[in-house]
Coordinates of C-alpha atoms and ligand atoms in Angstrom, one line a residue:
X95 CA 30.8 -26.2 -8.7
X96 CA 30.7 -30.0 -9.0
X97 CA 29.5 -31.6 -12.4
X98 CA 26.5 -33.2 -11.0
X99 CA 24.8 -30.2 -10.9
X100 CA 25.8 -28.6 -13.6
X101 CA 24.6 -31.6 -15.2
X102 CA 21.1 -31.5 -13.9
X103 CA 20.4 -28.0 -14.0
X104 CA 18.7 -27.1 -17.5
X105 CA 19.3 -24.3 -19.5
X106 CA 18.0 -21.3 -20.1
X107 CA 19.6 -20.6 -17.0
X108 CA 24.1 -21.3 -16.8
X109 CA 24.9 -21.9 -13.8
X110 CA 28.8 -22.1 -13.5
X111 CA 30.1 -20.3 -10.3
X112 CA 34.0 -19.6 -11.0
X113 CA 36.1 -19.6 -7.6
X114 CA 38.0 -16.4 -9.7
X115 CA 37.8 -13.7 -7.5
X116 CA 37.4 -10.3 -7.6
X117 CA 38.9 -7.9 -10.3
X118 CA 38.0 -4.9 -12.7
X119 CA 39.6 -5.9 -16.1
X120 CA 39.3 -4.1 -19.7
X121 CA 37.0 -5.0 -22.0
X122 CA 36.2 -3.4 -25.3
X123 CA 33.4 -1.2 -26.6
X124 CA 31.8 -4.7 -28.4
X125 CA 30.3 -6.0 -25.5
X126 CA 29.0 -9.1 -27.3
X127 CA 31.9 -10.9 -26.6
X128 CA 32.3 -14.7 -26.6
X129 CA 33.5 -14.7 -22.8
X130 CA 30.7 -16.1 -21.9
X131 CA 21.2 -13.8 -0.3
X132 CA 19.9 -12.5 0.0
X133 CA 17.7 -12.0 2.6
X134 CA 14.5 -14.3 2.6
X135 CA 12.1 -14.2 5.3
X136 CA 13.6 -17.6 4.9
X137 CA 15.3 -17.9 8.3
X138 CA 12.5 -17.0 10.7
X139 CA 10.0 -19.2 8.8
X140 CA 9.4 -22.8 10.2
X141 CA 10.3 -25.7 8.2
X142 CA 6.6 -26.5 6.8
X143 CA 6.6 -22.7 5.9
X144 CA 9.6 -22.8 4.2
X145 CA 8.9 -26.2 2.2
X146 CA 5.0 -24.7 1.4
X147 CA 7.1 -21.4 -0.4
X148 CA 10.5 -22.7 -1.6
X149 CA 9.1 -23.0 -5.4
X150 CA 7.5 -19.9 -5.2
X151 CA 9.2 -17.2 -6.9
X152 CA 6.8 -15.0 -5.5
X153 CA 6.4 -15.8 -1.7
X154 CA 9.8 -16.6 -1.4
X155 CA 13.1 -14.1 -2.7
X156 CA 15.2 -16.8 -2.8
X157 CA 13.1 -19.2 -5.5
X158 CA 13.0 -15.9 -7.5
X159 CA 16.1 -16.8 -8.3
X160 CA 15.3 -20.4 -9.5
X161 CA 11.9 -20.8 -10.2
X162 CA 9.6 -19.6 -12.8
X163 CA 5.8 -18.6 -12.9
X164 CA 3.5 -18.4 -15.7
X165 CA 0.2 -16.5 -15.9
X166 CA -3.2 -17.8 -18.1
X167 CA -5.5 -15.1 -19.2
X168 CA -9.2 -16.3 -18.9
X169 CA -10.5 -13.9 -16.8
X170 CA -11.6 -11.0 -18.9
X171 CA -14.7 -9.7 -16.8
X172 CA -14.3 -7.5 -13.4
X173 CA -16.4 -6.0 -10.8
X174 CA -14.7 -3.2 -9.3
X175 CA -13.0 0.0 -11.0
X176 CA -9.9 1.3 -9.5
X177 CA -8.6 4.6 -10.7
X178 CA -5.6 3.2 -12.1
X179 CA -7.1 1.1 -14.6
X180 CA -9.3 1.6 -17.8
X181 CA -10.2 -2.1 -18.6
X182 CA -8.6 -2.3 -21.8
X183 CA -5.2 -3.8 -20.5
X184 CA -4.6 -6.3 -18.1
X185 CA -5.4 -5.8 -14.4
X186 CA -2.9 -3.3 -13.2
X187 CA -3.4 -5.1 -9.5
X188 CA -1.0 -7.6 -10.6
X189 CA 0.6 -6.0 -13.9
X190 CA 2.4 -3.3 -15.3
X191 CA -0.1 -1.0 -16.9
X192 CA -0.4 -0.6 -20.6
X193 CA -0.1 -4.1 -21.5
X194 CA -2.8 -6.5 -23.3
X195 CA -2.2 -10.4 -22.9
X196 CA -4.3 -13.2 -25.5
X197 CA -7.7 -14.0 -23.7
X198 CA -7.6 -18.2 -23.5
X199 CA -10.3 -20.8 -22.8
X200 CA -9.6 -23.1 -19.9
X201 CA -8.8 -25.6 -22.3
X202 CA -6.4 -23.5 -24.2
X203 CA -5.2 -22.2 -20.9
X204 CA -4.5 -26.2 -19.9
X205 CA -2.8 -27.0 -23.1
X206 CA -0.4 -23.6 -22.6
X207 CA 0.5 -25.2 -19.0
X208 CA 1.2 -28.7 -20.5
X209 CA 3.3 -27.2 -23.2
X210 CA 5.9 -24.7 -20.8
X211 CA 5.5 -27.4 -18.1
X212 CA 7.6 -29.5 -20.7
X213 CA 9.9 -26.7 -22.3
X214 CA 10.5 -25.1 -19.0
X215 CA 10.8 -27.4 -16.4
X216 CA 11.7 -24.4 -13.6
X217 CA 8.2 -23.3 -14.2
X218 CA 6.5 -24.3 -11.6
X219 CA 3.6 -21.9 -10.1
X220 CA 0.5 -21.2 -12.2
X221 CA -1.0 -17.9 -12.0
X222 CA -4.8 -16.4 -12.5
X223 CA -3.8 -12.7 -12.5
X224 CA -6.6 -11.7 -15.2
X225 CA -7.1 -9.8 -17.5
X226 CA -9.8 -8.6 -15.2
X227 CA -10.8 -10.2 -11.5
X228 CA -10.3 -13.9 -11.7
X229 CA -13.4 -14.5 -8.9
X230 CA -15.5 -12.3 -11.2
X231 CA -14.9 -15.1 -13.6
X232 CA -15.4 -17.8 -11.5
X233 CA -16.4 -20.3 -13.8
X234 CA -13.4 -20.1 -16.2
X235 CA -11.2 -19.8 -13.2
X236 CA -12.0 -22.5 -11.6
X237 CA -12.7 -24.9 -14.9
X238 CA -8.7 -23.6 -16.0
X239 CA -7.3 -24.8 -11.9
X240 CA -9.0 -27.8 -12.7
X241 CA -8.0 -28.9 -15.7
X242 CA -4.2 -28.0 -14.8
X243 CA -4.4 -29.8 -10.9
X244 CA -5.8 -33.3 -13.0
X245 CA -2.6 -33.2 -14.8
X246 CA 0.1 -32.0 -14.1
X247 CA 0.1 -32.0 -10.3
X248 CA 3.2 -30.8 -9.2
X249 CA 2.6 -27.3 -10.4
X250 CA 1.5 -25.0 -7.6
X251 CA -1.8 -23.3 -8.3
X252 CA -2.2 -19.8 -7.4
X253 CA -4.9 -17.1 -7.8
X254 CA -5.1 -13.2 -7.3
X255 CA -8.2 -11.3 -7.1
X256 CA -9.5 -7.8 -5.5
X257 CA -11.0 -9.7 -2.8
X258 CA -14.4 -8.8 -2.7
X259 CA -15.8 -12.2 -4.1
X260 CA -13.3 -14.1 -2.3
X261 CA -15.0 -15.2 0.6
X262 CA -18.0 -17.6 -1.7
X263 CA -15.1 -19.3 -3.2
X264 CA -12.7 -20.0 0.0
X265 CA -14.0 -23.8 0.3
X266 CA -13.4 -23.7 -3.6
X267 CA -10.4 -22.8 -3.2
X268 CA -8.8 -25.2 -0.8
X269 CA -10.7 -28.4 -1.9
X270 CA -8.5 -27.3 -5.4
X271 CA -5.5 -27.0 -3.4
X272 CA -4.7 -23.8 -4.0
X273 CA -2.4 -22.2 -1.4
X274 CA -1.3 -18.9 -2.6
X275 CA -4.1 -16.2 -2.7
X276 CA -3.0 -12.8 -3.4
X277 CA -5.3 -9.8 -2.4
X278 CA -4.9 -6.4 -3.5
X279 CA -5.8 -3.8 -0.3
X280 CA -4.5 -0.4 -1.0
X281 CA -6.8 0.9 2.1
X282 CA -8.1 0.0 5.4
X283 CA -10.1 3.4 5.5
X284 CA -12.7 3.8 3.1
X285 CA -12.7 7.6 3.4
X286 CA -9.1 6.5 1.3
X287 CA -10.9 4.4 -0.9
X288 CA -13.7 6.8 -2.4
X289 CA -10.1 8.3 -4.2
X290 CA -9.1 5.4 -5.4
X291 CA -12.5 3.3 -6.2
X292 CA -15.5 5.1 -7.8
X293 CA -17.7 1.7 -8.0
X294 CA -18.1 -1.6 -7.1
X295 CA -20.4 -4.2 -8.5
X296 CA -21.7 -6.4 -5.5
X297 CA -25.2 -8.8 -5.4
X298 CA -25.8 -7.5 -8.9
X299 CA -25.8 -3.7 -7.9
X300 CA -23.9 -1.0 -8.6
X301 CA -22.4 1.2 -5.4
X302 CA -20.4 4.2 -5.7
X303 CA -19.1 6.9 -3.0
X304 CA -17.9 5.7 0.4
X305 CA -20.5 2.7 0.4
X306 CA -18.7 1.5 -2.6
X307 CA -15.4 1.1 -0.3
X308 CA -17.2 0.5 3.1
X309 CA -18.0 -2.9 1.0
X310 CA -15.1 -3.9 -0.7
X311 CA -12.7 -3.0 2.7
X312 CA -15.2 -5.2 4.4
X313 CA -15.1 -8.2 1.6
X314 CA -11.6 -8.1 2.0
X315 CA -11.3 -8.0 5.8
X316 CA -13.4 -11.1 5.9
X317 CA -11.4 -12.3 3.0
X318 CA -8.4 -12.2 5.0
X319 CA -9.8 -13.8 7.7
X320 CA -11.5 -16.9 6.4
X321 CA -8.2 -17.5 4.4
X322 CA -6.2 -17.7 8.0
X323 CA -8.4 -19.6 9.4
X324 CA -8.5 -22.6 6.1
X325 CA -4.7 -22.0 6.3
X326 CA -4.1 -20.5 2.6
X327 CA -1.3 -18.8 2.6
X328 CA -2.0 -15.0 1.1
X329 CA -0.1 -12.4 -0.2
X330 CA -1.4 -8.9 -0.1
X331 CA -0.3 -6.6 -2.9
X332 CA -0.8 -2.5 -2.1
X333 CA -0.6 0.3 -5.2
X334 CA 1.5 2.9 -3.5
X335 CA -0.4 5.8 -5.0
X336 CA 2.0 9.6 -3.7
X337 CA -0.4 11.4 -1.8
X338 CA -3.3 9.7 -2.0
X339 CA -2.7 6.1 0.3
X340 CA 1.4 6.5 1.2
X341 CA 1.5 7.3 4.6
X342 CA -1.5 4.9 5.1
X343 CA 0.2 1.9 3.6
X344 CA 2.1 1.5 6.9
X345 CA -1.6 1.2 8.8
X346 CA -2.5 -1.0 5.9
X347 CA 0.6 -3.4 6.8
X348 CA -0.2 -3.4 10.3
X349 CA -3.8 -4.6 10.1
X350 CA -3.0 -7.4 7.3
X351 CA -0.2 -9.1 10.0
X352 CA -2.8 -9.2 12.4
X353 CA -4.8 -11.2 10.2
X354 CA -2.3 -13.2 9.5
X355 CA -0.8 -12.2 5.8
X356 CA 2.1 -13.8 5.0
X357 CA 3.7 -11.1 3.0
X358 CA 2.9 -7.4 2.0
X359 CA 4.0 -6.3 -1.8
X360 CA 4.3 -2.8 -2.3
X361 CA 4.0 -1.9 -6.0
X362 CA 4.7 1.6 -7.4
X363 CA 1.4 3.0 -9.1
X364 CA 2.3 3.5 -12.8
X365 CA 1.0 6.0 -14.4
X366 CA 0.6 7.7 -17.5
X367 CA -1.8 9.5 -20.2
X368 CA -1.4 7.3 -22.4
X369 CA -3.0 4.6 -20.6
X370 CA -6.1 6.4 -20.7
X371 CA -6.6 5.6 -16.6
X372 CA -8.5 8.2 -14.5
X373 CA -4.9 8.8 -12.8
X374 CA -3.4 8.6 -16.0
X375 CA -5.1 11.4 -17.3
X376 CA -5.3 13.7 -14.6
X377 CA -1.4 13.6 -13.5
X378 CA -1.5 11.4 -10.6
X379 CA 2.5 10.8 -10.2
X380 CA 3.7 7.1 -9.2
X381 CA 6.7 7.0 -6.6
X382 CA 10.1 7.6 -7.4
X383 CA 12.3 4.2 -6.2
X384 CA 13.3 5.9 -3.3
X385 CA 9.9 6.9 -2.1
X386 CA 8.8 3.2 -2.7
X387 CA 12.2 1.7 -0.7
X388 CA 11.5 4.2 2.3
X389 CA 7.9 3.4 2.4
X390 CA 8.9 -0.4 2.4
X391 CA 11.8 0.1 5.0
X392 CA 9.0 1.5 7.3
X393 CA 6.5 -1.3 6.7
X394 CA 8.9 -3.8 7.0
X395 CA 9.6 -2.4 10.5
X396 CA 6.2 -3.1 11.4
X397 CA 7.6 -7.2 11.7
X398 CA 5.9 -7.8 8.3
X399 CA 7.6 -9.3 5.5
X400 CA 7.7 -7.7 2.6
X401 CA 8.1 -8.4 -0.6
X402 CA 10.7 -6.1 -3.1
X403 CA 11.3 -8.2 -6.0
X404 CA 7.8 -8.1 -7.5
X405 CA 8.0 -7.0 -11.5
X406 CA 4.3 -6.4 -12.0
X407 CA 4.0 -9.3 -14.9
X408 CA 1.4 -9.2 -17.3
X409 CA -2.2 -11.9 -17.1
X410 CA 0.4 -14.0 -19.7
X411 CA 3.5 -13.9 -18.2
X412 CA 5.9 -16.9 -18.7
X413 CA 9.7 -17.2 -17.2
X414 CA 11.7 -15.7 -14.2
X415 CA 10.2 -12.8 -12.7
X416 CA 13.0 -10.5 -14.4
X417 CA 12.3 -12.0 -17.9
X418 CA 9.2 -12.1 -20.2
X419 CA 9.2 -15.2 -22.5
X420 CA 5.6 -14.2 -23.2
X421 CA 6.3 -13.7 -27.0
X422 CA 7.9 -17.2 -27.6
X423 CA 4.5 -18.7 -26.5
X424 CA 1.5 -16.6 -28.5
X425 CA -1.5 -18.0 -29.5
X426 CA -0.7 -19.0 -33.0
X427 CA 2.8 -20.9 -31.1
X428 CA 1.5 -22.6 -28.1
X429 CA -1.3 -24.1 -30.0
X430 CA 0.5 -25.7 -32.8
X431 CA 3.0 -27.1 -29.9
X432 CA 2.8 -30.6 -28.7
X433 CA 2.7 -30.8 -24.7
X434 CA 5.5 -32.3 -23.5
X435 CA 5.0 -32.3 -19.6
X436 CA 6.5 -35.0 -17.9
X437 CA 6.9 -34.9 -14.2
X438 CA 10.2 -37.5 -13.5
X439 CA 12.1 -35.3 -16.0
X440 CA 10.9 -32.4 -13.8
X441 CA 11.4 -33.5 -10.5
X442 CA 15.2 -34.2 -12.1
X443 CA 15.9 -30.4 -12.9
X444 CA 14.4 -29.4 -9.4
X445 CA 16.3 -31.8 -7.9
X446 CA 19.5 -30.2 -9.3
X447 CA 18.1 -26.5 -8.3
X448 CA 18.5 -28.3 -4.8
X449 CA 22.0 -28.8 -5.0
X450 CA 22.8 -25.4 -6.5
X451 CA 20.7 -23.8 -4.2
X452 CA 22.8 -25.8 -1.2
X453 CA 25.8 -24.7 -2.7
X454 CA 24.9 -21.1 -2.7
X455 CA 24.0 -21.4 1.1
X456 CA 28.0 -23.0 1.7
X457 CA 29.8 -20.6 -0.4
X458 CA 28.0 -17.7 1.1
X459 CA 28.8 -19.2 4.7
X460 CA 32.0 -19.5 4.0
X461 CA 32.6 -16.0 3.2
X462 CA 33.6 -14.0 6.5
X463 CA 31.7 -11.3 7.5
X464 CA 33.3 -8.1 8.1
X465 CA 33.3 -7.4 11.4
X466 CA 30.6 -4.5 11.9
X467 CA 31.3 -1.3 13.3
X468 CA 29.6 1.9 13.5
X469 CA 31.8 2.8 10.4
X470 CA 30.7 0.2 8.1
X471 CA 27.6 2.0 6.2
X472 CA 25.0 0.4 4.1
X473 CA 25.5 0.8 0.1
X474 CA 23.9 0.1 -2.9
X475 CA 25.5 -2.1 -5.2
X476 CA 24.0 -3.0 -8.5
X477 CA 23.8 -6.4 -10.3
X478 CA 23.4 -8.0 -13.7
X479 CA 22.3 -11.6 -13.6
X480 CA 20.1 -13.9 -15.8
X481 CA 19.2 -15.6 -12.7
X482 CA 20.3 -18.7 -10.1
X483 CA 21.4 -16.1 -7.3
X484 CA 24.9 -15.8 -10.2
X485 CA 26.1 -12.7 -11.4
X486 CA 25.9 -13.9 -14.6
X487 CA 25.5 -11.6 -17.1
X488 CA 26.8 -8.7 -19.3
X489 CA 26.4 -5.3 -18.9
X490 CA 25.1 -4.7 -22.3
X491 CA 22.7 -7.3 -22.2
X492 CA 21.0 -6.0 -19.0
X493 CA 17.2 -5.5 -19.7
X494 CA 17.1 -4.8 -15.7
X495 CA 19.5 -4.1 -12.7
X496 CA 19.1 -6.3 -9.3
X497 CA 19.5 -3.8 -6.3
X498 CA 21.5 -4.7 -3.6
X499 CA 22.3 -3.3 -0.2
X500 CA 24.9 -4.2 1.5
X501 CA 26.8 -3.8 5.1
X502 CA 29.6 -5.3 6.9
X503 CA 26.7 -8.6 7.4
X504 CA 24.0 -8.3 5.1
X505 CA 23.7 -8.4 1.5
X506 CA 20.0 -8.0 0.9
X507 CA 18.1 -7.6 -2.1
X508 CA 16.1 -4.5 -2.1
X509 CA 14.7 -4.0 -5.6
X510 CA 15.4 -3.7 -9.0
X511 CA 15.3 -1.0 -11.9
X512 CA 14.4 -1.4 -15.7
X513 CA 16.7 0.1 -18.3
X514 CA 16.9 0.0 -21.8
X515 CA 19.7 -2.4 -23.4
X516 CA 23.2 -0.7 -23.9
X517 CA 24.0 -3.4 -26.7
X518 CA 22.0 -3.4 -29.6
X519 CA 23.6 -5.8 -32.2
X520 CA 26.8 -5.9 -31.0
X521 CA 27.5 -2.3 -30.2
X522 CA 26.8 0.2 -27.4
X523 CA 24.1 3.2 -28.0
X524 CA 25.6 6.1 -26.1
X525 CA 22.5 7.9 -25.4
X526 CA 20.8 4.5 -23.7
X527 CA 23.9 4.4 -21.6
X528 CA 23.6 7.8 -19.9
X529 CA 20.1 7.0 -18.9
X530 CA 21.5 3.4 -17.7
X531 CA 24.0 4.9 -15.2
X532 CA 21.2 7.7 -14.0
X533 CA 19.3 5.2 -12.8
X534 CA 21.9 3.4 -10.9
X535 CA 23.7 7.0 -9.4
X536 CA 23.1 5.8 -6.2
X537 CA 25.0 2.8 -6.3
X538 CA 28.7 2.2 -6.1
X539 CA 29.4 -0.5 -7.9
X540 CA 27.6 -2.4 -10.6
X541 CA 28.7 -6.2 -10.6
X542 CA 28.5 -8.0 -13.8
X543 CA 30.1 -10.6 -15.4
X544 CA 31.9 -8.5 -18.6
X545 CA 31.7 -5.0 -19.5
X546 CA 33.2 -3.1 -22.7
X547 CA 36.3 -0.4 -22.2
X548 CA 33.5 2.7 -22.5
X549 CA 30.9 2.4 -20.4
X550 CA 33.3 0.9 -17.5
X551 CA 34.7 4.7 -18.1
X552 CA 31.4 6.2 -17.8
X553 CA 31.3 4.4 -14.9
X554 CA 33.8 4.9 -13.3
X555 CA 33.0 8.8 -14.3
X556 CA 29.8 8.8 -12.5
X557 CA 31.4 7.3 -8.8
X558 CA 29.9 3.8 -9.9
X559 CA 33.0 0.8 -9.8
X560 CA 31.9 -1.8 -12.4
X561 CA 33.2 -5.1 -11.5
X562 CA 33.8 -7.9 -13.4
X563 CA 33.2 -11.8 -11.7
X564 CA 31.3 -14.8 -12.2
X565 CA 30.5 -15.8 -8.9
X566 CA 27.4 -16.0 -6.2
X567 CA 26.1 -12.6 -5.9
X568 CA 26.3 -12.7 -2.2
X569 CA 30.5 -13.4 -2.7
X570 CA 30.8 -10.7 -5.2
X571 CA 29.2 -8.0 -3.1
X572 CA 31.1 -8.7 0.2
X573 CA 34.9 -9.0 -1.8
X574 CA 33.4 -5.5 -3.5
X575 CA 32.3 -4.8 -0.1
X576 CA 35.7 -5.0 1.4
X577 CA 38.0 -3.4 -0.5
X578 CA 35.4 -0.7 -1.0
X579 CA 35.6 0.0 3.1
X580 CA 39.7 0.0 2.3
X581 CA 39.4 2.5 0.0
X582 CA 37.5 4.4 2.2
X583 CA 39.9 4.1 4.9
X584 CA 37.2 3.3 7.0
X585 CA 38.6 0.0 7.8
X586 CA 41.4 1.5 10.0
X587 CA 38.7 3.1 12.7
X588 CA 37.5 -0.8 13.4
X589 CA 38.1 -1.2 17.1
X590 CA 39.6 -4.5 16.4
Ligands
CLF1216 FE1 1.4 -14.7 -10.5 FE2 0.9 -13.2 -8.5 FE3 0.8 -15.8 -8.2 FE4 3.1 -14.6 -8.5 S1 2.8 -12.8 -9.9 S2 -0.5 -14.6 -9.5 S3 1.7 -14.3 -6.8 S4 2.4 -16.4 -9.6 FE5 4.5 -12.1 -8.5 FE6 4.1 -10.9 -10.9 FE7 4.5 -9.4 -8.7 FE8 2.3 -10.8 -9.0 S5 6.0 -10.8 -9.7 S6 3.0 -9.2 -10.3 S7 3.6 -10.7 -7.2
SF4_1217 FE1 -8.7 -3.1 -13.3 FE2 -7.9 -5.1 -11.7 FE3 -9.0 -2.9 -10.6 FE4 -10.5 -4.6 -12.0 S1 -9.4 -5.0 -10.0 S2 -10.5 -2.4 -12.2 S3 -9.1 -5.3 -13.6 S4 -7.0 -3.0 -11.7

């Protein structure tokens, strides 16, 4: 890693990439110790593509990595009522059920954005997400884009809605400059829909029953369509609800490429009683992570790119997309904060995301493929990492794992899985860790950057290697990678 970059990048994020390779070492049980690729759609995107997404931590897996988002709540009201949602949290459409975020004026909203614009300089898409339907607040929606686009301009704007008051606000829409729409389409059949919507508010009536969903599938068909044809790029997110709209999420991908969606998100449905949610309360399941992976393995074989590191944020979400620096930026803290935006000082930080990101491309060039053969099978490997594509974090601080798969070519991101953190003031809880390595059983390593002496037992215990580097996660993998296939012997049936 040269200095420049270290020098440019800005915390919170380190950056350091050691050249060490390789090794599982002993730690301790105190794992608050001092010692401090994926696969984008990237490559078969055109240049103008690739420039219109690289900042997007959404649209793009890679800026994920880099680049934050955050989320303004002003949009309380809505005009549809899905199934999984009770209108007293945020819109599950685009969040993780149960949660509540501070409703903002536009001007409270623009102060927010002028204040984390300055403190956190990789923030650099703002989201409408809710509470409710930002387009059935159009008013404050549109005021909030406004007031943000005037000043500070480099900041991608981006909305997500249900769709069905999307097509009165498409000119709205691209005279603001904003090029990332998200739709949410769990159905292209509203014989599906009548399960999953039991109204819709349209022209100032109510509809319920299969009229209700012959509307809104047709408001977002058209949606879909007059967004292609001004050339806004749009995201379509899809609830994967068991039983209900599964095996029809597949037909649902196929008819949204035609119309030219740039990327399908597949979220699990979360449910529970406790959220008071019309599935919630009468046992509708959500799908297991394998369910969700198989059901976007088959989509994605449809050509359509797909999207698997969503984290279903809240309306007032502020960091990466693993983290949630919501709480450092209430109300009652934002306000009494003075904005300090300033777009040179910016454009230095990305400019050293550049270079990191260019070195991440040359280091994981340089490291050889294994030559494939039918014996080299596709694994899970799991990841700790505060971000920048590094793994670069400890086990015990992990509030999430990053799944990988990998083969003898391919590292490729495929999801990632919440736990509970092992460390809680400088010492393990033994009862969080057995759920930790559950959820990761079907991986067979976990790559992190220090783990204590007992869970690397556990670990070990459960068939899962923990390995300790500080490296490119791409590097890390395919070392891991290769001795794994040694140990498996399966090196020695390579016809070469
Ligand atoms: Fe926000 Fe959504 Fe824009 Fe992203 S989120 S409005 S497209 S900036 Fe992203 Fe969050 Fe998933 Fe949404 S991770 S819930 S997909
Ligand atoms: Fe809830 Fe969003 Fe559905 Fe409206 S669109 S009912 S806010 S999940």
């Amino acid at each position: 890693m040269t200095p420049p970059t270290q020098a440019l990048i800005a915390s919170p994020v380190e950056n350091k990439i050691s050249t060490t390779s390789v090794k599982s070492k002993s730690g301790n049980c105190d794992c608050s110790s001092s010692k401090s690729s994926q696969t984008s759609a990237k490559s078969t995107l055109s240049e103008s593509m690739m420039e219109r997404v690289a900042k997007h931590p959404c649209y793009s897996e890679d800026a994920h990595h880099h680049y934050a988002r955050m989320h303004v709540a002003v949009a309380p009201a809505c005009n549809i009522q899905c199934n999984y949602c009770n209108r007293k949290y945020d819109c599950a459409n685009e969040s993780r059920p149960g949660v509540v975020s501070e409703l903002l004026t536009p001007e409270e909203a623009a102060h927010k954005v002028m204040v984390i614009g300055g403190k956190i300089p990789q923030m650099t898409v703002l989201g409408i997400a809710g509470p409710g339907d930002p387009l059935a607040n159009p008013e404050k929606t549109f005021r909030t884009f406004e007031l943000i686009a005037a000043q500070a301009p480099d900041i991608k704007l981006c909305l997500s809605t249900n769709g069905l008051m999307l097509p009165e606000y498409v000119d709205r829409i691209k005279k603001l400059n904003i090029d990332h729409v998200t739709i949410t389409i769990n159905m292209v059949d509203p014989e599906i829909g009548t399960k999953i919507y039991p109204w819709v508010r349209y022209n100032r009536k109510r509809y319920t029953g299969l009229k209700a969903s012959q509307i809104l599938h047709e408001r977002q068909m058209l949606s879909l369509d007059l967004l292609r044809e001004a050339d806004i790029l749009c995201k379509v997110n899809s609830v994967m609800i068991p039983g209900i709209n599964d095996e029809h999420l597949v037909e649902v991908g196929r008819v949204i490429r035609e119309k030219g969606a740039f990327l399908h998100n597949i979220m699990p449905l979360i449910s529970a009683p406790e959220h008071g949610t019309h599935f919630g309360l009468t046992g509708q399941r959500g799908p297991n992570p394998k369910e969700l992976k198989k059901l976007q393995d088959e989509c994605a074989e449809g050509n359509m790119k797909i999207m698997r590191h969503c984290r279903q944020c809240r309306a007032d979400a502020v960091g990466l997309l693993g983290e949630d620096r919501s709480q450092e930026f209430t109300k009652d803290k934002f306000m009494d904060m003075a904005p300090t935006y300033n777009l040179e000082a910016r454009q230095v930080v990305h400019a050293g995301i550049d270079l990191l990101q260019a070195e991440l491309q040359e280091k994981k060039a340089k490291v050889t493929n294994i030559q494939k053969t039918v014996a080299s099978p596709k694994i899970l490997v799991a990841v700790t990492t505060k971000g920048s594509g590094i793994v670069n974090q400890h086990f015990g601080h992990a509030k999430e794992f990053q799944i990988y798969e990998v083969d003898a070519t391919e590292v490729k991101f495929v999801g990632h899985r919440k736990i509970d953190q092992y460390c809680q003031s400088g010492y393990g809880e033994e009862a969080t860790l057995e759920e930790i390595i559950s959820s990761i059983a079907d991986c067979k390593a976990v790559l992190t950057s220090k783990v204590g002496n007992c869970p690397q037992e556990s670990l070990r215990k459960a068939g899962i290697e923990p390995v300790e580097a500080y490296d490119a996660i791409d590097t890390v993998a395919k070392e891991f990678y290769a001795k794994f296939l040694q140990q498996e012997d399966l090196l020695q049936q390579a016809p070469y």
